């Protein structure tokens, strides 16, 4: 009988460094409202969004991903040659193949690192962290770069009342590597494909090409159904994550939900009975909903503002199209 050798992994994995990239152009609600017959008050009251960032021509998916990754690597003290895998979570890299991860890896100089994209929409970053943690502990990689990046302004219809004020652009990255102490807890993740149509690209590319007036297939969302699912079901996923990690809500210092809507964040915090002392990420006010980039960007802002500190215990929970979700507890680097 032939036996195979196996490569031992690290005892634990942790996030070693974080980085973010916010596009230069700030877009206040006043620039959005006319095309959707809305008001600054309505948008702030229903979503908590005051402004967002839209990428300029030079701020491509690749450029933003590379910029956020460089900061994360510098903060982690990791050279490009030490990165074994590059995972990019995105739904807005508009070249279907090859992966943007391959181009990002090459520009960063991590070749011949394995590089691939994952499609889990707004839940993509937490899916990537779960994969990276397992790779590091399983011996498949020592350092994994996880990047969440979106240019949703390319695939958002500026006249769609249900989405035009929500979606935005940006990138966030984390270096995941070996650790003596647990730094990334077990993931609780899943999907509900019965609700596949609630957030989706409006039409298939083949239908776009066959149409008399081909145009970009924008995102569409049944907002109130998604809102209800997120506000009620995700609080249960948060509790299941704490249970699986073997800690209680009292052990949490920082709560970083996907930045979808300030009212969803508040509803989740209420259902979870989050203690008042817990710092809650509210990056959506200035950043809008950047899908796969929202959690690393929100974490990055909390660190920059001094609201969160290295060593804090943070609960991350991401949810979106699929419907897909993923949550885990992490130590902030
Ligand atoms: O990132 C992936 C996950 N995404 C989410 O979790 C997003 C979840 N959904 C949401 O955040 C919210 O559903 C929205 C912010 C998108 C919408 O807020 P809502 O409170 O669910 O609004 P609604 O669609 O129920 O509409 C309420 C009212 C309606 O008027 P009536 O029928 O009450 O007279 C709409 O016509 O608001 C009206 N409305 C608007 N008014 C001004 C809808 N869109 C707009 C608008 N501006 N843009």
XYZ file of C-alpha atoms and ligand atoms in Angstrom:
381
model
C 0.000 0.000 0.000
C 1.478 3.381 -1.057
C 1.532 5.959 1.675
C 1.531 9.696 1.121
C 3.297 12.202 3.284
C 1.265 15.095 4.673
C 2.524 18.560 5.482
C 1.803 19.683 9.043
C 0.103 23.058 9.434
C 0.439 25.783 12.039
C -1.255 25.256 15.431
C -3.400 28.356 14.845
C -3.990 31.094 12.279
C -4.399 34.826 12.789
C -4.801 38.043 10.845
C -1.295 39.558 10.870
C -2.025 42.840 9.098
C -4.904 44.807 7.556
C -5.052 47.445 4.838
C -7.700 49.475 3.050
C -8.042 51.586 -0.085
C -10.748 54.263 -0.330
C -11.205 55.844 -3.776
C -10.364 59.559 -3.927
C -13.748 60.851 -5.102
C -16.244 61.519 -2.289
C -19.851 61.462 -3.536
C -22.389 63.069 -1.161
C -26.089 62.140 -1.266
C -26.787 65.460 -2.993
C -25.081 64.074 -6.144
C -27.284 60.963 -6.175
C -30.769 62.208 -5.263
C -31.976 63.897 -8.472
C -31.711 60.775 -10.640
C -33.792 58.736 -8.147
C -36.264 61.383 -6.935
C -34.997 61.065 -3.367
C -33.617 63.304 -0.630
C -30.543 63.411 1.582
C -32.858 63.037 4.641
C -34.569 59.917 3.251
C -31.259 58.232 2.420
C -29.734 59.037 5.809
C -32.831 57.961 7.697
C -33.395 54.672 5.800
C -29.762 53.605 5.385
C -27.457 55.794 7.507
C -25.431 56.715 4.392
C -24.190 60.328 4.164
C -21.652 59.880 1.398
C -19.724 57.182 -0.431
C -16.627 56.898 -2.655
C -16.748 56.202 -6.391
C -13.606 55.045 -8.172
C -12.103 57.179 -10.950
C -10.887 55.618 -14.211
C -7.414 54.812 -12.862
C -8.802 53.228 -9.674
C -9.474 49.847 -11.220
C -10.364 46.679 -9.294
C -6.758 45.547 -9.709
C -5.257 48.895 -8.658
C -7.414 49.136 -5.492
C -6.747 45.489 -4.592
C -2.980 45.967 -4.940
C -2.998 49.199 -2.898
C -4.917 47.628 0.010
C -2.748 44.483 -0.117
C 0.504 46.483 -0.012
C -0.619 48.218 3.189
C -1.710 44.918 4.770
C 1.623 43.266 3.889
C 3.627 46.210 5.220
C 1.696 46.210 8.502
C 2.102 42.417 8.784
C 5.837 42.716 8.066
C 5.510 40.223 5.210
C 7.450 40.392 1.919
C 5.815 39.423 -1.373
C 7.986 36.288 -1.594
C 6.432 34.993 1.655
C 2.873 34.980 0.292
C 1.772 31.500 -0.852
C -1.821 32.216 -1.882
C -3.733 35.290 -3.070
C -7.537 35.091 -2.731
C -9.635 37.931 -4.138
C -13.325 38.198 -3.236
C -15.185 40.321 -5.791
C -18.260 40.447 -8.031
C -17.237 43.506 -10.008
C -14.126 42.463 -11.927
C -15.728 42.653 -15.340
C -13.302 40.430 -17.203
C -14.706 36.981 -16.614
C -11.427 35.137 -16.904
C -8.600 34.924 -15.913
C -8.974 35.824 -12.252
C -8.041 39.319 -11.115
C -6.138 37.537 -8.314
C -3.562 36.306 -10.859
C -2.925 39.870 -12.052
C -2.835 41.207 -8.482
C -0.378 38.484 -7.421
C 1.882 39.319 -10.361
C 1.803 43.064 -9.697
C 2.598 42.463 -6.021
C 5.469 40.157 -6.996
C 4.117 37.127 -5.150
C 4.536 34.804 -8.182
C 4.333 31.834 -8.176
C 1.724 32.099 -5.396
C -1.560 30.331 -6.106
C -4.118 32.980 -7.049
C -7.869 32.737 -7.530
C -11.087 34.740 -7.138
C -14.097 33.773 -5.076
C -17.680 34.826 -5.698
C -19.664 35.105 -2.494
C -20.791 38.722 -2.959
C -20.951 40.742 0.271
C -19.988 37.616 2.257
C -16.813 37.131 0.187
C -14.225 38.540 2.599
C -15.337 36.318 5.514
C -15.379 33.302 3.162
C -11.796 34.192 2.224
C -10.717 34.490 5.879
C -12.241 31.056 6.597
C -10.403 29.482 3.641
C -7.143 31.189 4.586
C -7.364 30.056 8.211
C -7.927 26.457 7.109
C -5.054 26.622 4.598
C -2.624 27.907 7.225
C -3.714 25.310 9.798
C -3.873 22.549 7.182
C -0.334 23.117 5.942
C -1.309 24.201 2.414
C 0.042 27.715 2.903
C 2.025 29.742 5.406
C 0.790 33.210 4.443
C -2.422 33.947 2.564
C -3.451 37.349 1.270
C -7.241 37.824 1.383
C -8.582 40.833 -0.517
C -12.172 42.102 -0.804
C -12.546 44.617 -3.626
C -15.448 46.146 -5.550
C -16.167 48.801 -8.170
C -19.935 48.527 -7.776
C -20.443 51.928 -9.424
C -19.781 50.123 -12.748
C -22.685 47.728 -12.205
C -25.158 49.995 -10.394
C -27.896 51.780 -12.331
C -27.789 55.439 -11.182
C -31.553 55.699 -11.815
C -32.528 52.638 -9.724
C -34.160 53.945 -6.522
C -33.464 50.714 -4.672
C -29.698 50.536 -5.180
C -28.211 53.791 -6.547
C -27.638 55.350 -3.116
C -26.324 52.154 -1.501
C -23.513 50.616 -3.528
C -19.978 52.023 -3.662
C -16.322 51.242 -4.360
C -13.196 50.324 -2.387
C -10.847 47.559 -1.270
C -9.684 45.961 1.961
C -7.063 43.270 2.565
C -5.730 41.014 5.297
C -2.619 38.858 5.607
C -3.462 35.574 7.337
C -0.573 33.571 8.764
C 0.571 31.192 11.512
C 0.084 32.008 15.175
C 0.789 30.404 18.571
C -2.595 31.547 19.891
C -5.989 31.205 18.190
C -6.545 34.377 16.158
C -9.373 33.259 13.853
C -12.264 31.284 15.296
C -14.364 28.659 13.504
C -16.555 29.955 10.705
C -20.341 29.678 10.685
C -21.382 29.963 7.066
C -24.102 28.922 4.691
C -26.373 29.844 1.823
C -30.064 30.028 0.996
C -30.377 29.575 -2.766
C -34.168 29.655 -2.551
C -33.649 33.424 -2.238
C -31.256 33.526 -5.225
C -33.241 36.301 -6.942
C -33.319 38.793 -4.059
C -29.994 40.420 -5.023
C -28.685 39.631 -8.468
C -27.254 40.790 -11.763
C -30.422 41.702 -13.640
C -29.780 39.566 -16.700
C -27.414 36.901 -17.980
C -24.675 38.176 -20.358
C -26.198 36.096 -23.199
C -29.487 37.987 -22.821
C -27.600 41.289 -22.816
C -25.803 40.425 -26.052
C -29.032 39.237 -27.693
C -30.886 42.442 -26.814
C -31.444 45.229 -29.394
C -29.926 47.795 -27.051
C -27.207 46.005 -25.089
C -26.364 47.710 -21.791
C -24.490 46.858 -18.617
C -26.456 44.266 -16.617
C -26.855 46.156 -13.348
C -27.474 44.819 -9.860
C -31.072 44.679 -8.663
C -32.226 44.091 -5.096
C -35.520 43.395 -3.353
C -34.427 45.611 -0.484
C -37.099 45.050 2.146
C -36.965 41.213 1.830
C -33.167 41.286 2.142
C -33.484 43.708 5.051
C -35.814 41.347 6.961
C -33.586 38.314 6.315
C -30.446 40.162 7.377
C -31.924 41.815 10.458
C -33.482 38.617 11.891
C -31.567 35.605 10.565
C -28.094 37.108 10.916
C -28.473 37.757 14.649
C -28.986 33.969 15.008
C -25.858 33.306 12.943
C -23.948 35.713 15.198
C -25.054 33.782 18.288
C -24.162 30.450 16.643
C -20.697 31.858 15.904
C -20.130 32.839 19.528
C -21.335 29.383 20.636
C -19.035 27.587 18.201
C -16.118 29.760 19.307
C -16.870 28.940 22.946
C -17.236 32.563 24.068
C -20.127 34.818 25.073
C -21.259 38.245 23.930
C -19.470 39.654 27.005
C -16.112 38.572 25.522
C -16.605 40.709 22.392
C -14.879 44.116 22.175
C -15.767 45.031 18.593
C -18.727 44.178 16.320
C -18.109 44.455 12.566
C -21.166 43.475 10.523
C -21.206 43.866 6.734
C -21.935 47.542 6.109
C -25.281 47.076 4.326
C -27.551 49.477 6.188
C -27.132 51.247 9.561
C -30.624 50.074 10.567
C -29.654 46.417 9.956
C -26.600 46.935 12.190
C -28.797 48.457 14.915
C -31.432 45.704 14.648
C -28.754 43.002 14.920
C -27.130 44.704 17.911
C -30.533 44.857 19.655
C -31.406 41.191 18.940
C -27.965 40.079 20.109
C -28.246 42.225 23.286
C -24.847 43.674 22.453
C -23.456 45.415 25.572
C -23.155 49.234 25.187
C -19.381 49.106 25.721
C -18.890 47.085 22.495
C -17.517 49.220 19.655
C -19.773 48.926 16.580
C -18.452 49.553 13.038
C -20.432 52.322 11.322
C -18.254 52.888 8.263
C -21.347 52.824 6.027
C -22.068 56.485 6.855
C -19.029 57.637 4.865
C -18.383 54.627 2.661
C -21.747 53.216 1.518
C -22.020 49.474 0.896
C -18.810 48.201 -0.706
C -19.845 44.513 -0.647
C -16.741 42.298 -0.272
C -14.627 45.284 0.823
C -16.958 46.524 3.559
C -15.722 44.471 6.527
C -11.957 45.001 6.086
C -12.546 48.705 5.343
C -14.727 49.081 8.445
C -12.125 47.307 10.608
C -9.377 49.442 9.142
C -11.260 52.647 9.994
C -11.847 51.524 13.603
C -8.100 50.927 13.974
C -7.199 54.247 12.346
C -9.668 56.153 14.560
C -8.313 54.397 17.664
C -11.774 52.972 18.457
C -10.427 49.414 18.181
C -7.023 48.258 19.391
C -4.616 45.491 18.537
C -5.551 42.386 20.554
C -9.279 43.239 20.698
C -11.730 40.419 20.026
C -13.993 41.204 17.063
C -17.089 39.450 15.726
C -17.282 39.680 11.922
C -20.498 38.803 10.097
C -20.977 39.126 6.357
C -24.128 38.513 4.303
C -25.468 39.210 0.837
C -26.367 37.848 -2.591
C -26.839 34.102 -2.797
C -28.112 34.545 -0.217
C -24.753 33.731 1.351
C -23.347 34.435 4.797
C -20.184 33.800 6.836
C -19.163 34.867 10.340
C -16.163 34.356 12.621
C -14.503 35.812 15.694
C -11.012 37.242 15.144
C -8.277 38.923 17.159
C -7.496 42.344 15.702
C -3.825 42.501 14.627
O -25.191 44.163 0.664
C -26.104 43.137 0.477
C -27.152 43.162 1.511
N -28.016 44.288 1.282
C -28.828 44.701 2.227
O -28.806 44.142 3.298
C -29.792 45.838 1.929
C -31.076 45.614 2.656
N -32.131 46.559 2.357
C -32.104 47.877 2.676
O -31.104 48.365 3.157
C -33.384 48.668 2.540
O -34.421 47.813 2.114
C -33.299 49.893 1.578
C -32.427 50.967 2.215
C -32.744 49.450 0.252
C -34.685 50.489 1.343
O -35.263 50.877 2.562
P -36.725 50.371 2.948
O -37.018 50.985 4.242
O -36.747 48.874 2.877
O -37.615 51.035 1.820
P -38.798 50.391 0.974
O -38.254 49.784 -0.261
O -39.661 49.543 1.867
O -39.629 51.682 0.590
C -40.272 52.514 1.591
C -40.829 53.752 0.920
C -41.699 53.462 -0.300
O -42.734 54.444 -0.340
P -44.228 54.120 0.213
O -44.681 52.937 -0.609
O -44.036 53.787 1.663
O -44.954 55.383 -0.052
C -40.778 53.681 -1.474
O -41.454 54.086 -2.627
O -39.780 54.581 0.444
C -39.918 54.820 -0.977
N -38.586 54.776 -1.573
C -37.797 55.851 -1.699
N -37.997 57.143 -1.374
C -36.972 57.998 -1.615
C -37.912 53.689 -2.031
N -36.679 54.043 -2.461
C -36.601 55.373 -2.269
C -35.585 56.317 -2.490
N -35.803 57.605 -2.139
N -34.397 55.967 -3.001
